[in-house]
Tab-separated table of C-alpha atoms in Angstrom:
chain	number	residue	atom	x	y	z
A	17	UNK	CA	0.000	0.000	0.000
A	18	UNK	CA	2.892	2.328	0.657
A	19	UNK	CA	4.977	3.155	-2.406
A	20	UNK	CA	8.720	2.951	-2.297
A	21	UNK	CA	10.708	6.138	-1.789
A	22	UNK	CA	13.439	5.067	-4.170
A	23	UNK	CA	12.012	7.197	-7.002
A	24	UNK	CA	12.281	10.418	-4.998
A	25	UNK	CA	14.963	12.629	-6.549
A	26	UNK	CA	17.465	14.345	-4.193
A	27	UNK	CA	19.495	17.387	-5.150
A	28	UNK	CA	23.117	17.650	-4.012
A	29	UNK	CA	22.846	14.162	-2.422
A	30	UNK	CA	21.075	15.516	0.700
A	31	UNK	CA	17.936	13.950	2.157
A	32	UNK	CA	17.602	16.398	5.008
A	33	UNK	CA	16.632	19.459	2.999
A	34	UNK	CA	12.926	18.974	2.322
A	35	UNK	CA	12.768	21.919	-0.070
A	36	UNK	CA	15.177	20.175	-2.484
A	37	UNK	CA	13.207	16.907	-2.727
A	38	UNK	CA	11.598	16.671	-6.177
A	39	UNK	CA	8.917	14.450	-7.677
A	40	UNK	CA	7.753	14.883	-11.246
A	41	UNK	CA	10.279	17.766	-11.467
A	42	UNK	CA	8.379	19.645	-8.767
A	43	UNK	CA	9.116	20.111	-5.044
A	44	UNK	CA	7.441	17.240	-3.184
A	45	UNK	CA	5.623	19.478	-0.687
A	46	UNK	CA	4.289	21.695	-3.451
A	47	UNK	CA	3.154	18.673	-5.449
A	48	UNK	CA	1.435	17.300	-2.324
A	49	UNK	CA	-0.463	20.571	-1.853
A	50	UNK	CA	-1.570	20.444	-5.480
A	51	UNK	CA	-2.738	16.837	-5.008
A	52	UNK	CA	-4.745	17.751	-1.878
A	53	UNK	CA	-6.355	20.673	-3.704
A	54	UNK	CA	-7.197	18.483	-6.701
A	55	UNK	CA	-8.689	15.797	-4.396
A	56	UNK	CA	-10.911	18.310	-2.571
A	57	UNK	CA	-12.124	19.998	-5.761
A	58	UNK	CA	-12.701	16.924	-7.930
A	59	UNK	CA	-13.849	14.321	-5.412
A	60	UNK	CA	-17.411	13.331	-6.230
A	61	UNK	CA	-17.368	15.420	-9.426
A	62	UNK	CA	-14.662	14.465	-11.899
A	63	UNK	CA	-13.514	11.440	-9.888
A	64	UNK	CA	-15.508	8.817	-7.998
A	65	UNK	CA	-13.562	6.738	-5.448
A	66	UNK	CA	-14.594	3.824	-3.316
A	67	UNK	CA	-14.974	4.091	0.444
A	68	UNK	CA	-11.739	2.160	1.072
A	69	UNK	CA	-9.761	4.343	-1.331
A	70	UNK	CA	-11.003	7.515	0.384
A	71	UNK	CA	-9.962	6.019	3.759
A	72	UNK	CA	-6.452	5.379	2.439
A	73	UNK	CA	-6.120	8.916	1.015
A	74	UNK	CA	-7.356	10.492	4.259
A	75	UNK	CA	-4.930	8.313	6.236
A	76	UNK	CA	-2.032	9.540	4.078
A	77	UNK	CA	-3.019	13.168	4.698
A	78	UNK	CA	-3.170	12.569	8.480
A	79	UNK	CA	0.231	10.861	8.454
A	80	UNK	CA	1.720	13.702	6.355
A	81	UNK	CA	0.302	16.349	8.709
A	82	UNK	CA	0.848	14.723	12.161
A	83	UNK	CA	3.174	11.801	11.656
A	84	UNK	CA	2.490	8.213	12.940
A	85	UNK	CA	-0.674	7.709	14.997
A	86	UNK	CA	-0.210	7.901	18.803
A	87	UNK	CA	-3.265	6.286	20.385
A	88	UNK	CA	-2.335	7.685	23.809
A	89	UNK	CA	-2.695	11.245	22.517
A	90	UNK	CA	-5.590	10.614	20.146
A	91	UNK	CA	-8.975	11.949	21.310
A	92	UNK	CA	-11.619	9.305	22.144
A	93	UNK	CA	-14.165	8.397	19.479
A	94	UNK	CA	-17.906	8.153	19.945
A	95	UNK	CA	-19.646	4.800	20.131
A	96	UNK	CA	-21.452	5.337	16.865
A	97	UNK	CA	-18.544	7.069	14.980
A	98	UNK	CA	-17.965	4.255	12.522
A	99	UNK	CA	-16.257	6.448	9.909
A	100	UNK	CA	-13.888	7.866	12.535
A	101	UNK	CA	-12.910	4.379	13.667
A	102	UNK	CA	-12.293	3.247	10.073
A	103	UNK	CA	-10.114	6.314	9.377
A	104	UNK	CA	-8.117	5.721	12.562
A	105	UNK	CA	-7.575	2.064	11.643
A	106	UNK	CA	-6.384	3.073	8.138
A	107	UNK	CA	-4.062	5.658	9.679
A	108	UNK	CA	-2.724	3.078	12.134
A	109	UNK	CA	-1.970	0.689	9.269
A	110	UNK	CA	0.510	3.187	7.814
A	111	UNK	CA	2.838	2.401	10.679
A	112	UNK	CA	5.931	4.577	11.181
A	113	UNK	CA	6.487	5.936	7.686
A	114	UNK	CA	7.753	9.513	7.561
A	115	UNK	CA	5.732	12.538	6.578
A	116	UNK	CA	7.526	12.780	3.223
A	117	UNK	CA	6.807	9.120	2.514
A	118	UNK	CA	3.144	9.722	3.377
A	119	UNK	CA	3.062	12.658	0.946
A	120	UNK	CA	4.529	10.525	-1.798
A	121	UNK	CA	2.119	7.679	-1.005
A	122	UNK	CA	-0.840	10.067	-1.291
A	123	UNK	CA	0.409	11.352	-4.666
A	124	UNK	CA	1.046	7.865	-6.074
A	125	UNK	CA	-2.308	6.534	-4.900
A	126	UNK	CA	-4.199	9.512	-6.299
A	127	UNK	CA	-2.343	9.158	-9.607
A	128	UNK	CA	-3.243	5.474	-9.784
A	129	UNK	CA	-6.897	6.043	-8.888
A	130	UNK	CA	-7.413	9.180	-11.029
A	131	UNK	CA	-5.692	9.346	-14.469
A	132	UNK	CA	-6.651	13.051	-14.747
A	133	UNK	CA	-4.358	14.084	-11.892
A	134	UNK	CA	-1.041	13.920	-13.764
A	135	UNK	CA	-2.295	15.911	-16.811
A	136	UNK	CA	-3.641	18.451	-14.316
A	137	UNK	CA	-0.153	18.811	-12.821
A	138	UNK	CA	1.471	19.011	-16.269
A	139	UNK	CA	-0.942	21.777	-17.288
A	140	UNK	CA	-0.011	23.786	-14.192
A	141	UNK	CA	3.701	23.265	-14.922
A	142	UNK	CA	3.317	24.420	-18.519
A	143	UNK	CA	1.341	27.458	-17.421
A	144	UNK	CA	4.077	28.397	-14.961
A	145	UNK	CA	6.786	27.823	-17.527
A	146	UNK	CA	4.928	29.986	-20.033
A	147	UNK	CA	4.509	32.775	-17.490
A	148	UNK	CA	8.191	32.518	-16.609
A	149	UNK	CA	9.114	32.632	-20.297
A	150	UNK	CA	6.898	35.657	-20.870
A	151	UNK	CA	8.426	37.373	-17.846
A	152	UNK	CA	11.921	36.671	-19.159
A	153	UNK	CA	10.969	37.952	-22.605
A	154	UNK	CA	9.467	41.095	-21.082
A	155	UNK	CA	12.555	41.626	-18.969
A	156	UNK	CA	14.775	41.156	-22.023
A	157	UNK	CA	12.588	43.549	-24.036
A	158	UNK	CA	12.761	46.198	-21.299
A	159	UNK	CA	16.505	45.721	-21.031
A	160	UNK	CA	16.901	46.126	-24.809
A	161	UNK	CA	14.667	49.190	-24.733
A	162	UNK	CA	16.726	50.753	-21.948
A	163	UNK	CA	19.946	49.995	-23.818
A	164	UNK	CA	18.470	51.466	-27.007
A	165	UNK	CA	17.419	54.610	-25.146
A	166	UNK	CA	20.889	54.885	-23.614
A	167	UNK	CA	22.455	54.515	-27.053
A	168	UNK	CA	20.136	57.163	-28.496
A	169	UNK	CA	20.919	59.547	-25.644
A	170	UNK	CA	24.635	58.879	-26.067
A	171	UNK	CA	24.351	59.481	-29.808
A	172	UNK	CA	22.425	62.710	-29.291
A	173	UNK	CA	24.991	63.862	-26.753
A	174	UNK	CA	27.804	62.951	-29.151
A	175	UNK	CA	26.173	64.907	-31.974
A	176	UNK	CA	25.572	67.888	-29.689
A	177	UNK	CA	29.154	67.738	-28.401
A	178	UNK	CA	30.415	67.520	-31.961
A	179	UNK	CA	28.372	70.566	-32.938
A	180	UNK	CA	29.606	72.484	-29.904
A	181	UNK	CA	33.185	71.455	-30.631
A	182	UNK	CA	32.931	72.549	-34.253
A	183	UNK	CA	31.318	75.826	-33.216
A	184	UNK	CA	34.033	76.415	-30.609
A	185	UNK	CA	36.763	75.700	-33.158
A	186	UNK	CA	35.118	78.040	-35.632
A	187	UNK	CA	34.901	80.831	-33.047
A	188	UNK	CA	38.486	80.245	-31.960
A	189	UNK	CA	39.675	80.415	-35.559
A	190	UNK	CA	37.660	83.564	-36.260
A	191	UNK	CA	38.859	85.240	-33.061
A	192	UNK	CA	42.448	84.274	-33.890
A	193	UNK	CA	42.120	85.808	-37.337
A	194	UNK	CA	40.558	88.922	-35.788
A	195	UNK	CA	43.496	89.241	-33.407
A	196	UNK	CA	45.989	89.018	-36.241
A	197	UNK	CA	44.258	91.547	-38.469
A	198	UNK	CA	42.886	93.947	-35.847
A	199	UNK	CA	45.733	96.463	-35.790
A	200	UNK	CA	46.001	96.458	-39.589
A	201	UNK	CA	42.252	97.021	-40.016
A	202	UNK	CA	42.274	99.644	-37.256
A	203	UNK	CA	44.939	101.678	-39.018
A	204	UNK	CA	42.975	101.457	-42.256
A	205	UNK	CA	39.733	102.497	-40.503
A	206	UNK	CA	41.468	105.474	-38.839
A	207	UNK	CA	42.575	106.659	-42.256
A	208	UNK	CA	39.099	106.228	-43.719
A	209	UNK	CA	37.191	107.843	-40.800
A	210	UNK	CA	39.618	110.011	-38.827
A	211	UNK	CA	38.243	111.176	-35.480
A	212	UNK	CA	35.089	108.975	-35.719
A	213	UNK	CA	35.575	105.874	-33.473
A	214	UNK	CA	31.997	104.679	-34.013
A	215	UNK	CA	32.332	104.359	-37.777
A	216	UNK	CA	35.837	102.928	-37.330
A	217	UNK	CA	34.461	100.093	-35.165
A	218	UNK	CA	31.747	99.313	-37.738
A	219	UNK	CA	34.274	99.186	-40.565
A	220	UNK	CA	36.686	96.994	-38.549
A	221	UNK	CA	33.984	94.422	-37.890
A	222	UNK	CA	32.907	94.383	-41.528
A	223	UNK	CA	36.493	93.847	-42.645
A	224	UNK	CA	37.053	91.085	-40.085
A	225	UNK	CA	33.876	89.270	-41.141
A	226	UNK	CA	34.795	89.458	-44.822
A	227	UNK	CA	38.349	88.327	-44.068
A	228	UNK	CA	37.089	85.250	-42.154
A	229	UNK	CA	34.726	84.196	-44.970
A	230	UNK	CA	37.451	84.678	-47.571
A	231	UNK	CA	39.879	82.613	-45.504
A	232	UNK	CA	37.383	79.726	-45.194
A	233	UNK	CA	36.563	79.879	-48.922
A	234	UNK	CA	40.263	79.641	-49.740
A	235	UNK	CA	40.655	76.558	-47.555
A	236	UNK	CA	37.616	74.875	-49.119
A	237	UNK	CA	38.736	75.768	-52.625
A	238	UNK	CA	42.215	74.388	-51.986
A	239	UNK	CA	40.868	71.068	-50.704
A	240	UNK	CA	38.374	70.798	-53.582
A	241	UNK	CA	41.083	71.567	-56.139
A	242	UNK	CA	43.370	68.901	-54.721
A	243	UNK	CA	40.560	66.336	-54.776
A	244	UNK	CA	39.508	67.071	-58.379
A	245	UNK	CA	43.125	66.996	-59.527
A	246	UNK	CA	43.575	63.649	-57.822
A	247	UNK	CA	40.488	62.196	-59.561
A	248	UNK	CA	41.808	63.240	-63.019
A	249	UNK	CA	45.264	61.781	-62.474
A	250	UNK	CA	46.293	58.448	-63.948
A	251	UNK	CA	46.228	55.429	-61.568
A	252	UNK	CA	50.022	55.019	-61.665
A	253	UNK	CA	50.463	58.511	-60.179
A	254	UNK	CA	47.743	58.070	-57.572
A	255	UNK	CA	50.103	57.335	-54.678
A	256	UNK	CA	52.292	60.351	-55.410
A	257	UNK	CA	49.301	62.678	-55.609
A	258	UNK	CA	47.932	61.279	-52.368
A	259	UNK	CA	51.186	62.167	-50.683
A	260	UNK	CA	51.136	65.659	-52.192
A	261	UNK	CA	47.524	66.200	-51.182
A	262	UNK	CA	48.231	65.016	-47.664
A	263	UNK	CA	51.207	67.374	-47.423
A	264	UNK	CA	49.078	70.307	-48.555
A	265	UNK	CA	46.312	69.417	-46.121
A	266	UNK	CA	48.930	69.035	-43.401
A	267	UNK	CA	50.269	72.504	-44.214
A	268	UNK	CA	46.744	73.940	-44.039
A	269	UNK	CA	46.175	72.181	-40.710
A	270	UNK	CA	49.508	73.462	-39.395
A	271	UNK	CA	48.580	76.980	-40.419
A	272	UNK	CA	45.243	76.639	-38.633
A	273	UNK	CA	46.942	75.223	-35.525
A	274	UNK	CA	49.408	78.113	-35.537
A	275	UNK	CA	46.540	80.573	-35.771
A	276	UNK	CA	44.662	78.936	-32.901
A	277	UNK	CA	47.787	78.601	-30.741
A	278	UNK	CA	48.612	82.237	-31.394
A	279	UNK	CA	45.126	83.103	-30.191
A	280	UNK	CA	45.461	81.003	-27.051
A	281	UNK	CA	48.826	82.530	-26.175
A	282	UNK	CA	47.454	86.038	-26.538
A	283	UNK	CA	44.188	85.514	-24.606
A	284	UNK	CA	45.588	86.749	-21.277
A	285	UNK	CA	47.128	89.814	-22.853
A	286	UNK	CA	43.956	90.452	-24.808
A	287	UNK	CA	41.695	90.258	-21.731
A	288	UNK	CA	43.876	92.839	-19.987
A	289	UNK	CA	43.559	94.997	-23.083
A	290	UNK	CA	39.754	94.678	-22.943
A	291	UNK	CA	39.752	95.814	-19.309
A	292	UNK	CA	41.997	98.811	-19.924
A	293	UNK	CA	41.179	99.905	-23.461
A	294	UNK	CA	37.561	99.321	-24.506
A	295	UNK	CA	37.888	101.158	-27.820
A	296	UNK	CA	38.763	97.973	-29.623
A	297	UNK	CA	35.265	96.433	-29.444
A	298	UNK	CA	36.876	92.962	-29.264
A	299	UNK	CA	35.633	90.079	-27.123
A	300	UNK	CA	37.548	87.174	-25.583
A	301	UNK	CA	37.154	83.455	-26.224
A	302	UNK	CA	35.216	81.705	-23.466
A	303	UNK	CA	34.109	78.133	-22.877
A	304	UNK	CA	30.940	76.845	-24.607
A	305	UNK	CA	27.643	76.435	-22.806
A	306	UNK	CA	25.924	73.196	-21.830
A	307	UNK	CA	22.513	72.733	-23.479
A	308	UNK	CA	19.838	70.094	-22.888
A	309	UNK	CA	16.042	69.646	-22.984
A	310	UNK	CA	13.399	68.492	-20.480
A	311	UNK	CA	10.058	66.857	-21.399
A	312	UNK	CA	7.927	68.240	-18.511
A	313	UNK	CA	6.915	71.395	-20.380
A	314	UNK	CA	3.407	71.561	-18.871
A	315	UNK	CA	4.704	71.472	-15.303
A	316	UNK	CA	7.352	74.068	-16.166
A	317	UNK	CA	4.736	76.476	-17.549
A	318	UNK	CA	2.584	76.005	-14.436
A	319	UNK	CA	5.528	76.817	-12.155
A	320	UNK	CA	6.404	79.964	-14.093
A	321	UNK	CA	2.762	81.092	-14.319
A	322	UNK	CA	2.199	80.538	-10.576
A	323	UNK	CA	5.087	82.856	-9.758
A	324	UNK	CA	7.700	80.220	-8.940
A	325	UNK	CA	9.823	81.283	-11.931
A	326	UNK	CA	10.960	84.546	-13.455
A	327	UNK	CA	7.984	85.291	-15.608
A	328	UNK	CA	5.987	85.241	-18.814
A	329	UNK	CA	6.714	87.576	-21.746
A	330	UNK	CA	4.685	88.245	-24.879
A	331	UNK	CA	7.189	88.481	-27.756
A	332	UNK	CA	5.532	90.321	-30.610
A	333	UNK	CA	5.999	89.465	-34.271
A	334	UNK	CA	9.229	90.969	-35.563
A	335	UNK	CA	10.477	91.687	-32.006
A	336	UNK	CA	13.568	90.575	-30.126
A	337	UNK	CA	13.572	90.317	-26.319
A	338	UNK	CA	16.909	90.588	-24.485
A	339	UNK	CA	17.059	89.438	-20.853
A	340	UNK	CA	20.102	90.993	-19.179
A	341	UNK	CA	21.406	88.883	-16.266
A	342	UNK	CA	24.407	90.342	-14.394
A	343	UNK	CA	26.927	87.991	-12.803
A	344	UNK	CA	26.556	87.633	-9.039
A	345	UNK	CA	29.397	87.944	-6.542
A	346	UNK	CA	28.298	84.752	-4.771
A	347	UNK	CA	27.668	82.782	-7.979
A	348	UNK	CA	29.848	80.710	-10.273
A	349	UNK	CA	27.437	79.405	-12.938
A	350	UNK	CA	24.303	80.688	-14.703
A	351	UNK	CA	21.331	78.416	-15.533
A	352	UNK	CA	18.383	79.182	-17.808
A	353	UNK	CA	15.187	77.402	-18.875
A	354	UNK	CA	12.537	78.504	-21.370
A	355	UNK	CA	9.569	77.287	-23.411
A	356	UNK	CA	6.813	78.701	-25.623
A	357	UNK	CA	3.165	77.844	-26.202
A	358	UNK	CA	2.603	76.917	-29.850
A	359	UNK	CA	5.555	78.002	-32.006
A	360	UNK	CA	9.340	78.008	-32.006
A	361	UNK	CA	11.557	81.016	-31.261
A	362	UNK	CA	15.161	81.998	-31.882
A	363	UNK	CA	17.508	81.855	-28.900
A	364	UNK	CA	21.125	82.823	-28.273
A	365	UNK	CA	23.406	83.771	-25.375
A	366	UNK	CA	26.020	86.534	-25.328
A	367	UNK	CA	28.316	87.865	-22.627
A	368	UNK	CA	29.097	91.538	-22.134
A	369	UNK	CA	32.419	92.017	-20.337
A	370	UNK	CA	32.780	94.557	-17.567
A	371	UNK	CA	31.667	95.026	-13.961
A	372	UNK	CA	27.853	95.216	-13.881
A	373	UNK	CA	26.309	98.440	-12.651
A	374	UNK	CA	23.411	96.574	-11.035
A	375	UNK	CA	22.556	93.063	-9.835
A	376	UNK	CA	18.950	93.210	-11.058
A	377	UNK	CA	17.735	91.170	-14.021
A	378	UNK	CA	16.164	93.398	-16.683
A	379	UNK	CA	14.172	92.769	-19.858
A	380	UNK	CA	14.530	94.851	-23.032
A	381	UNK	CA	12.249	94.563	-26.066
A	382	UNK	CA	13.435	95.699	-29.487
A	383	UNK	CA	10.744	96.154	-32.123
A	384	UNK	CA	11.522	95.783	-35.799
A	385	UNK	CA	10.692	99.434	-36.610
A	386	UNK	CA	12.458	101.038	-33.620
A	387	UNK	CA	15.924	102.533	-33.595
A	388	UNK	CA	17.079	101.259	-30.198
A	389	UNK	CA	20.747	102.161	-30.158
A	390	UNK	CA	21.782	99.653	-27.514
A	391	UNK	CA	20.001	96.742	-29.118
A	392	UNK	CA	21.207	97.727	-32.576
A	393	UNK	CA	24.711	97.527	-31.202
A	394	UNK	CA	23.978	94.053	-29.893
A	395	UNK	CA	22.466	93.035	-33.201
A	396	UNK	CA	25.559	94.209	-35.020
A	397	UNK	CA	27.538	91.715	-32.970
A	398	UNK	CA	24.934	88.962	-33.182
A	399	UNK	CA	24.516	89.070	-36.928
A	400	UNK	CA	28.169	88.237	-37.479
A	401	UNK	CA	27.457	84.689	-36.275
A	402	UNK	CA	23.659	84.504	-36.455
A	403	UNK	CA	22.841	81.910	-39.097
A	404	UNK	CA	19.204	82.999	-39.174
A	405	UNK	CA	19.693	86.664	-39.975
A	406	UNK	CA	22.578	85.971	-42.423
A	407	UNK	CA	25.485	88.103	-43.501
A	408	UNK	CA	23.345	90.251	-45.831
A	409	UNK	CA	20.954	91.188	-43.063
A	410	UNK	CA	23.809	91.886	-40.671
A	411	UNK	CA	25.367	94.270	-43.191
A	412	UNK	CA	22.014	96.002	-43.706
A	413	UNK	CA	21.634	96.496	-39.966
A	414	UNK	CA	25.175	97.834	-39.710
A	415	UNK	CA	24.510	100.186	-42.632
A	416	UNK	CA	21.314	101.365	-40.920
A	417	UNK	CA	23.265	102.052	-37.755
A	418	UNK	CA	25.923	103.902	-39.700
A	419	UNK	CA	23.477	106.014	-41.701
A	420	UNK	CA	21.207	106.860	-38.756
A	421	UNK	CA	24.045	108.445	-36.822
A	422	UNK	CA	23.331	106.620	-33.538
A	423	UNK	CA	24.504	108.547	-30.495
A	424	UNK	CA	25.950	105.586	-28.574
A	425	UNK	CA	29.621	104.940	-29.269
A	426	UNK	CA	30.735	101.406	-30.082
A	427	UNK	CA	34.222	102.387	-29.064
A	428	UNK	CA	33.084	103.133	-25.483
A	429	UNK	CA	30.977	100.033	-24.938
A	430	UNK	CA	32.111	96.820	-23.287
A	431	UNK	CA	33.224	93.964	-25.575
A	432	UNK	CA	30.724	91.143	-26.180
A	433	UNK	CA	31.477	87.440	-26.635
A	434	UNK	CA	29.156	84.966	-28.361
A	435	UNK	CA	28.435	81.948	-26.155
A	436	UNK	CA	25.479	80.404	-28.038
A	437	UNK	CA	24.653	81.704	-31.544
A	438	UNK	CA	21.013	82.463	-32.270
A	439	UNK	CA	19.171	79.449	-33.673
A	440	UNK	CA	15.464	78.674	-33.827
A	441	UNK	CA	14.541	76.248	-31.037
A	442	UNK	CA	11.556	73.859	-31.022
A	443	UNK	CA	10.721	74.985	-27.475
A	444	UNK	CA	6.969	74.541	-27.963
A	445	UNK	CA	7.363	70.758	-27.511
A	446	UNK	CA	9.932	70.561	-24.674
A	447	UNK	CA	11.752	72.797	-22.224
A	448	UNK	CA	15.143	74.053	-23.410
A	449	UNK	CA	17.690	74.472	-20.631
A	450	UNK	CA	21.358	75.333	-20.370
A	451	UNK	CA	24.166	76.485	-18.136
A	452	UNK	CA	27.434	78.374	-18.438
A	453	UNK	CA	30.272	78.879	-15.971
A	454	UNK	CA	31.082	82.522	-15.249
A	455	UNK	CA	34.058	83.585	-17.403
A	456	UNK	CA	34.458	86.693	-15.240
A	457	UNK	CA	32.507	89.792	-14.311
A	458	UNK	CA	29.934	90.920	-16.819
A	459	UNK	CA	26.328	90.623	-17.961
A	460	UNK	CA	24.716	87.703	-19.791
A	461	UNK	CA	22.439	88.662	-22.689
A	462	UNK	CA	19.751	86.026	-23.285
A	463	UNK	CA	18.209	86.871	-26.666
A	464	UNK	CA	14.780	85.561	-27.715
A	465	UNK	CA	14.455	86.397	-31.399
A	466	UNK	CA	11.070	86.535	-33.133
A	467	UNK	CA	12.192	88.933	-35.854
A	468	UNK	CA	11.770	86.279	-38.567
A	469	UNK	CA	8.022	85.989	-37.848
A	470	UNK	CA	5.866	88.431	-39.811
A	471	UNK	CA	2.491	87.580	-38.226
A	472	UNK	CA	2.792	85.397	-35.117
A	473	UNK	CA	3.508	86.612	-31.617
A	474	UNK	CA	4.982	84.126	-29.120
A	475	UNK	CA	4.257	83.596	-25.404
A	476	UNK	CA	7.598	82.974	-23.664
A	477	UNK	CA	8.040	81.274	-20.264
A	478	UNK	CA	11.535	81.608	-18.803
A	479	UNK	CA	13.582	81.123	-15.622
A	480	UNK	CA	17.141	82.226	-14.823
A	481	UNK	CA	19.169	81.485	-11.691
A	482	UNK	CA	22.769	81.059	-10.553
A	483	UNK	CA	24.655	78.522	-8.415
A	484	UNK	CA	27.622	78.921	-6.135
């Protein structure tokens, strides 16, 4: 009546760890619980057992729960409790088998009496295995998704860093060229406009801009000429031309490196010159800004609207808003965040050197048909590197400033450096944010440009703050 325990599988050769005892590739105790549940649910419905078989199954469950029967501790039975006496006799017949052996005996007997029990167990096992497989697949899918998102973020950061690096190199090269040609252009401007420092400054900047574009065109033309000459050359001379082309490119690169190194070596001297002699209108090279975006645009607008930020500005069509943020004695880095409602807007950051006269943040609005001298001066600097307004527009603005006879003197103003050129930002879909370490004392100029829009006004939400 009692099945042998020889078919019980033991893991690690230990028979003392009940949790490692398996039957039908399932833990024995778990399989026993499933058998008891199946017996209670199906008895009298899907399975019909005899009275003796039910007595044996009940005896196995008693032995598995309490061990061998101890008549001294067993409660007395009633005179007419025939079923109780039969169950006790069946329990007593099991003798001294262990609880685990009783569990296995119950499982084997139920399997022999009910052929549906084993398929029931197999169905549960397959369901568990399927759920485990689905969970593993979901975990693998989430892991792949996270890795893909990390790769996309890394790629976006690499592209942004590459753009910033190229922009920094371009500014360094342009500033180096400006340093080399400044005194020559200044002498020429003094001869053209003697005693008029304002017109001299305008002419110097025009000459420097033209000189930079001509220099870049010469480099591009030289590389293109070498490439086309190489393509027309016979195959037997290919290696020689490659060497010649590489030497020419190396010479161009060495010239560029010399220009940049000359700029770096003269930065300290140049900054002292800017502090002592502001007639030059030059600006020093400073580190690039960090730029990123945030998706919680709705929450950001609510914070600004509720008064937890700096404010909301209506930027009219054709207008440019400049937020002037002086450096703070206790600060070391400036942060900014901004967004708009339905349309994009141009944004750029400039730095005006010199000790600020106030610590208050101020907002200046320049309309397209106004002759605001201060903002026209800023625009004359911005348009040199503003890809949206273009060189033609920058020259028209400079010509307007020259012909209008503006009273402010460019020679007496503080030099301005370009940190972030003005580009149109898709800030209606996400919050644009950035930071920049103080290069020294001065005033940050955060420009929000809507001059390209002929009909649409923009609602701007912005915040600025500093850190120590």
